[in-house]
mmCIF file of C-alpha atoms in Angstrom:
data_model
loop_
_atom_site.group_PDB
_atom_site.id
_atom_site.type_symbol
_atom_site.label_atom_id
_atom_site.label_comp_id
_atom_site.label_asym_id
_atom_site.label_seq_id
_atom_site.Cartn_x
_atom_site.Cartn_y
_atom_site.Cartn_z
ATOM 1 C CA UNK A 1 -17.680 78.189 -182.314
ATOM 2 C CA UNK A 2 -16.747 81.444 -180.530
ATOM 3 C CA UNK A 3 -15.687 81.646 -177.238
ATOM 4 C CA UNK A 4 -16.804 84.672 -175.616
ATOM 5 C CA UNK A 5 -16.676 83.590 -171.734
ATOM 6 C CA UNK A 6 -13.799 85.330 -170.383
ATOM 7 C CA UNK A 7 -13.986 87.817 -167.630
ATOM 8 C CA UNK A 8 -11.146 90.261 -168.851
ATOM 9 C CA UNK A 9 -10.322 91.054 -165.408
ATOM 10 C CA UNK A 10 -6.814 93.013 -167.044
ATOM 11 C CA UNK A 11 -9.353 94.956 -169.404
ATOM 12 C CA UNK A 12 -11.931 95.776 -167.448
ATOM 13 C CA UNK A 13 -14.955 93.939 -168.548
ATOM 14 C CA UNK A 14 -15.619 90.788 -169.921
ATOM 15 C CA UNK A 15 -13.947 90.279 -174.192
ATOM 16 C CA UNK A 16 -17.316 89.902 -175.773
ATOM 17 C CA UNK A 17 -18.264 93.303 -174.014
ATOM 18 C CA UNK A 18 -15.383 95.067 -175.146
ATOM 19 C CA UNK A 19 -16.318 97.915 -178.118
ATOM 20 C CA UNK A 20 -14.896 98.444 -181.508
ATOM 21 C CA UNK A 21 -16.623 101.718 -182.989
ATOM 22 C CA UNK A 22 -19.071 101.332 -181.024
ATOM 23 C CA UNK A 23 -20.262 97.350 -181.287
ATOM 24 C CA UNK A 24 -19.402 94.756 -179.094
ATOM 25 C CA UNK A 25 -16.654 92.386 -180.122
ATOM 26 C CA UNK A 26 -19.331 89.357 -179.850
ATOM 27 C CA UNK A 27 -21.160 91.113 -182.554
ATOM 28 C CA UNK A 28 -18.201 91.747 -184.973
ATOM 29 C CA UNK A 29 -16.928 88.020 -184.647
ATOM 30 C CA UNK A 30 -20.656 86.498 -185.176
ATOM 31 C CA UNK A 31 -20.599 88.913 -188.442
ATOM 32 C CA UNK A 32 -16.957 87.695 -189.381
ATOM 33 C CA UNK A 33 -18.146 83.581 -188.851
ATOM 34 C CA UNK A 34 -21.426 84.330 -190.868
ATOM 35 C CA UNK A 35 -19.217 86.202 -193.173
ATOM 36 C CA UNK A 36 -16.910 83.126 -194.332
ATOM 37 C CA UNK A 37 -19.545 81.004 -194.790
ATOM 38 C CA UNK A 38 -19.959 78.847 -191.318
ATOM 39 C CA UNK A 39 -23.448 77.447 -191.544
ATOM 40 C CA UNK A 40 -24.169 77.068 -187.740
ATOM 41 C CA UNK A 41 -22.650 78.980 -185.297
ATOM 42 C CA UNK A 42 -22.564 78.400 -181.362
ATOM 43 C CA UNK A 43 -21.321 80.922 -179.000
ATOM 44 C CA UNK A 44 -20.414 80.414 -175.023
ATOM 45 C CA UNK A 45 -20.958 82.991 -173.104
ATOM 46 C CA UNK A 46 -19.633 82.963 -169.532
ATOM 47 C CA UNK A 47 -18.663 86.455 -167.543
ATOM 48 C CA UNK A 48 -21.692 88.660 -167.788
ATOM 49 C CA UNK A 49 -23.660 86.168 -170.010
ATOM 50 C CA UNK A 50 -26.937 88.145 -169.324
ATOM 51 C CA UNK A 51 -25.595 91.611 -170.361
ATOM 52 C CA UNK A 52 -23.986 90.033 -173.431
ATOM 53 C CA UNK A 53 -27.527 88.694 -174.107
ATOM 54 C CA UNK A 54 -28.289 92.751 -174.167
ATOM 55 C CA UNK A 55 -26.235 94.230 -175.756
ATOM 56 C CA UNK A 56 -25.455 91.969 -178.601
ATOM 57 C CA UNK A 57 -27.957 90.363 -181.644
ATOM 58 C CA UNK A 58 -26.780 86.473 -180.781
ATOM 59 C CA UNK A 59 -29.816 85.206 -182.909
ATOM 60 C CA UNK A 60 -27.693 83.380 -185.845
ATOM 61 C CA UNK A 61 -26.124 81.622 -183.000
ATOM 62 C CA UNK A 62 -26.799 78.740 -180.665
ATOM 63 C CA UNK A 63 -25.857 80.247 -176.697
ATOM 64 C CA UNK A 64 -24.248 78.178 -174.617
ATOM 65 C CA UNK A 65 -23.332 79.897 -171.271
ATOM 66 C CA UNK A 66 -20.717 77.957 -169.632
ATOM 67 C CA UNK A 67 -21.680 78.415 -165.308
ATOM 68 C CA UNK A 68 -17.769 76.799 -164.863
ATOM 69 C CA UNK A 69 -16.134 79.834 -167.012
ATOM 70 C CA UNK A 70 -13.552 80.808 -164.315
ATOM 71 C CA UNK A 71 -12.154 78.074 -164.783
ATOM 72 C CA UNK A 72 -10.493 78.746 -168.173
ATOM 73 C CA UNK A 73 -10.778 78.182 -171.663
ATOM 74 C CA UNK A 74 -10.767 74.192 -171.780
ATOM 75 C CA UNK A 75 -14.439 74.122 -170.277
ATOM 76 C CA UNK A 76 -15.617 76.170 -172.619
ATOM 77 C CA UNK A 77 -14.366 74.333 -175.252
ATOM 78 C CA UNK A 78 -16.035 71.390 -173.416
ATOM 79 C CA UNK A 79 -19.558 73.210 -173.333
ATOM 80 C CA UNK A 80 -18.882 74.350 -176.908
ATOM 81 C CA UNK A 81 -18.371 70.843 -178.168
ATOM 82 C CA UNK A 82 -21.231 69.080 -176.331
ATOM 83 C CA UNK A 83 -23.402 71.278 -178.102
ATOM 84 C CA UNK A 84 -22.860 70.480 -181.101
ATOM 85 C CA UNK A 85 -25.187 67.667 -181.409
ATOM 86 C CA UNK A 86 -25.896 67.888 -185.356
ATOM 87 C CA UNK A 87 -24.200 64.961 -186.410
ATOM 88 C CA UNK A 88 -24.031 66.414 -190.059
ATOM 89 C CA UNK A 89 -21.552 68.620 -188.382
ATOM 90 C CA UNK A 90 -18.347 66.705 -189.363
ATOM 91 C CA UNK A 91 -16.089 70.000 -187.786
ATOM 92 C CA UNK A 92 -15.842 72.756 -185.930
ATOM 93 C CA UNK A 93 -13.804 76.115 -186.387
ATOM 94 C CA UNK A 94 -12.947 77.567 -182.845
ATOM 95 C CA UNK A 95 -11.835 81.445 -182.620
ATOM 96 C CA UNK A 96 -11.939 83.515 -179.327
ATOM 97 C CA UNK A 97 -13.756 86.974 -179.172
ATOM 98 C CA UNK A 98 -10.851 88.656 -178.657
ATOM 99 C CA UNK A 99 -9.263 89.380 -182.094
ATOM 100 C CA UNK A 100 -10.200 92.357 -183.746
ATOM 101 C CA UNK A 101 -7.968 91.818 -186.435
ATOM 102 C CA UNK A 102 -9.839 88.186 -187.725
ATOM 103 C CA UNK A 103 -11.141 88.256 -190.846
ATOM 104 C CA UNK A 104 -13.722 85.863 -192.666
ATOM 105 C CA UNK A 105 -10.648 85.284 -195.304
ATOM 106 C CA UNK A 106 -8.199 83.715 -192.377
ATOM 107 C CA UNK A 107 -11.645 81.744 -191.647
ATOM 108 C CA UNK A 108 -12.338 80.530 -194.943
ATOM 109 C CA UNK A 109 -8.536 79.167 -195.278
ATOM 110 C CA UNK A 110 -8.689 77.373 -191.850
ATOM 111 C CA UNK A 111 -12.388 76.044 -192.760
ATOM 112 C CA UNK A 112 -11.007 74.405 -196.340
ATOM 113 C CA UNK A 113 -10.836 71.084 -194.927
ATOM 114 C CA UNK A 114 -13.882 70.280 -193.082
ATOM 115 C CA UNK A 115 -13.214 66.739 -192.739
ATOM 116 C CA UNK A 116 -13.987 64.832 -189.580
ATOM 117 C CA UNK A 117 -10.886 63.501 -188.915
ATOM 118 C CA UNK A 118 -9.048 66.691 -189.361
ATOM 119 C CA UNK A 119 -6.933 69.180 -186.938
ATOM 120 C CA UNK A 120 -5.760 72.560 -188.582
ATOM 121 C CA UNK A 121 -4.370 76.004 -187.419
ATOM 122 C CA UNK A 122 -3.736 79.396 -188.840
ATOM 123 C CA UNK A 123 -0.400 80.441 -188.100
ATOM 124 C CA UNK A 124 1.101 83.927 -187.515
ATOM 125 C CA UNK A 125 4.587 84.412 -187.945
ATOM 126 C CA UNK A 126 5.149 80.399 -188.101
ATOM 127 C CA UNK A 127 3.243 80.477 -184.695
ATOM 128 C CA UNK A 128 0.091 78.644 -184.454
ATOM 129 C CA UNK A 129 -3.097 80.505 -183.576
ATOM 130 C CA UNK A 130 -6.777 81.107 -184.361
ATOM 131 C CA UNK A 131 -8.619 80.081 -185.736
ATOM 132 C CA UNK A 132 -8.850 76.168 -185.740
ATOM 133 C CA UNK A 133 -10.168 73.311 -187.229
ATOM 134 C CA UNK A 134 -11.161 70.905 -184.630
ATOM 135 C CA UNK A 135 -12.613 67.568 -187.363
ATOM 136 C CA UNK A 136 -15.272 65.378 -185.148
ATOM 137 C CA UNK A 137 -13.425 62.610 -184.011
ATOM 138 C CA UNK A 138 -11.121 64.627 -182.121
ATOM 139 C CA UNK A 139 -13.707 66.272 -180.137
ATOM 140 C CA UNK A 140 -14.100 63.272 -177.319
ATOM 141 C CA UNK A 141 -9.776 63.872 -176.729
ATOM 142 C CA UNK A 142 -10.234 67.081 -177.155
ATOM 143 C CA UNK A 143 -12.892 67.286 -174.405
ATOM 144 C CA UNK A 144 -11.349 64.981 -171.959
ATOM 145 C CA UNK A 145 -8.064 67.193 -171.904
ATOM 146 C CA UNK A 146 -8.932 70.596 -172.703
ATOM 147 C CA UNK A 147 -7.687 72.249 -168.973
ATOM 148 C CA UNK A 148 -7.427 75.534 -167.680
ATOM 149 C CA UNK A 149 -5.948 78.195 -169.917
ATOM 150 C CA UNK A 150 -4.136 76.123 -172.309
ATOM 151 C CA UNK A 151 -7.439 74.727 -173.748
ATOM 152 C CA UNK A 152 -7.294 72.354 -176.521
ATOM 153 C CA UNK A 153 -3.122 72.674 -176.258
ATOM 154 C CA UNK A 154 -2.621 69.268 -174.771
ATOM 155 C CA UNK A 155 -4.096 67.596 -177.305
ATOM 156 C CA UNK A 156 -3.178 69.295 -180.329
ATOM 157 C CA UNK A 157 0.541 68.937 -178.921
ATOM 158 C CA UNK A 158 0.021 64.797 -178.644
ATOM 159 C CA UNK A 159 -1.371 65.338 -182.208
ATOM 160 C CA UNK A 160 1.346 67.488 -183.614
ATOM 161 C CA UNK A 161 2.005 65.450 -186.662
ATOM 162 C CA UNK A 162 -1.444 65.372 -187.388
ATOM 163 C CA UNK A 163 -1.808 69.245 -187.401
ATOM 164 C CA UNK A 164 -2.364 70.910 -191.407
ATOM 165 C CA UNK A 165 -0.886 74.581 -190.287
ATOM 166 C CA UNK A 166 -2.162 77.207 -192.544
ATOM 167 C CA UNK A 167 -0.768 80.357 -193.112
ATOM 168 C CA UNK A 168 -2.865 83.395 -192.473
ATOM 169 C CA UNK A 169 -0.305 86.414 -192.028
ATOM 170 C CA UNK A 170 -1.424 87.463 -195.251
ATOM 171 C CA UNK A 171 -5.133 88.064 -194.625
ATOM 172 C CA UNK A 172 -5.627 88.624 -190.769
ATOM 173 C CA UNK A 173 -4.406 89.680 -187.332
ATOM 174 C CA UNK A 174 -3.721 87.016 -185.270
ATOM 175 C CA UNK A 175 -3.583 89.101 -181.914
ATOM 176 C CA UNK A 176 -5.362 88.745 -179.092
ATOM 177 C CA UNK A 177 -6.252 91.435 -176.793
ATOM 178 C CA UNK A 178 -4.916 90.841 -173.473
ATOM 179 C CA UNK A 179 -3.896 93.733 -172.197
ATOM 180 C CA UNK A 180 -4.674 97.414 -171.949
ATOM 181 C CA UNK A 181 -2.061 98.461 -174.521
ATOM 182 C CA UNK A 182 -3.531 96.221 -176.868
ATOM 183 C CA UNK A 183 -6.809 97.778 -176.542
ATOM 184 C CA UNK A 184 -5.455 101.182 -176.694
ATOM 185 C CA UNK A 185 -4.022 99.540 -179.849
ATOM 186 C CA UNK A 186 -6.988 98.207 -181.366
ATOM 187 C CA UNK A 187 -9.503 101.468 -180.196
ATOM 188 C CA UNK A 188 -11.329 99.173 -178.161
ATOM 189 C CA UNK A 189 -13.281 100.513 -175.182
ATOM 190 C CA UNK A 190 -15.482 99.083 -172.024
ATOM 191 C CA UNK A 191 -19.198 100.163 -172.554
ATOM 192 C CA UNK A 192 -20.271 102.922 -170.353
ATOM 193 C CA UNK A 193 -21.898 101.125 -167.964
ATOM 194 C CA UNK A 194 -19.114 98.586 -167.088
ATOM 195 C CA UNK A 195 -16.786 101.433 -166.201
ATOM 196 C CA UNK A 196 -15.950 101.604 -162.294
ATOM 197 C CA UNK A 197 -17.683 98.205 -161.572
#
């Protein structure tokens, strides 16, 4: 699952907008998913949704387009999750569209254990990050207290024992870009016609 609602209100257009040489982020993280080997993939849209539609190829994806996206990340992770209706799907792996610096190895790791009663994170640094494992029979808690900005947080932090952290410093970036420096950082740049809107 990628989450590619955000507005990016500090960056000037919405994340899954937002350019690398060229493509849209959107684009590079469906590549990256398809990449390690992640059979289905669903993406929610929110800011922008139909200029996403656009400017990116979304066809290996399901689209969800989540109408409460200013509300933060928790719904959705909400409208993410009540998609998935394949019940062959036993787990989900959740990254945002904001990290450049993902790579389908950092995927793969996180993605080892697709077991339905599993949590797992990549960590950066000893910090946990993206991506994550979310196993189905989390995805009910998960749902009922995924809030705000903090997303899936309040779970996974009533679950901490139960979390298999995976180290990923090796193999990826675990940044996300929040902020103008970063993008400056990363070469990132709003398409043309987002610029003054």
């Amino acid at each position: 699952m990628i989450i590619a609602a955000g507005g990016g209100r500090r960056l000037g257009g919405p994340e899954a907008l937002l350019c690398l040489e060229g493509r849209p982020l959107v684009s590079r993280m469906i590549e990256t998913m398809t990449e390690a080997g992640c059979g289905q993939l669903a993406v929610v849209l929110g800011a922008a949704a139909d200029e996403v539609r656009a400017a990116a190829d979304l066809s290996p994806a399901t689209v969800v387009v989540n109408r409460a996206w200013g509300t933060g990340v928790g719904s959705s992770i909400r409208a993410g999750l009540a998609a998935l209706a394949d019940e062959r799907v036993e787990a989900v792996v959740v990254v945002p569209v904001d990290m450049p610096g993902l790579t389908p190895a950092a995927v793969r790791r996180v993605a080892a254990l697709p077991y339905p009663d599993v949590l797992a994170c990549a960590t950066y640094d000893g910090l946990r990050g993206y991506p994550m494992l979310f196993g189905r029979r989390h995805w009910a808690g998960i749902a009922t207290l995924a809030s705000a900005d903090v997303g899936a947080r309040p779970y996974l932090l009533a679950h901490k024992d139960q979390i298999i952290d995976i180290a990923c410093d090796s193999v990826a970036d675990g940044k996300r870009v929040d902020s103008p420096e970063l993008m400056a950082l990363y070469g990132l740049t709003v398409p043309p016609q987002r610029v003054g809107v």
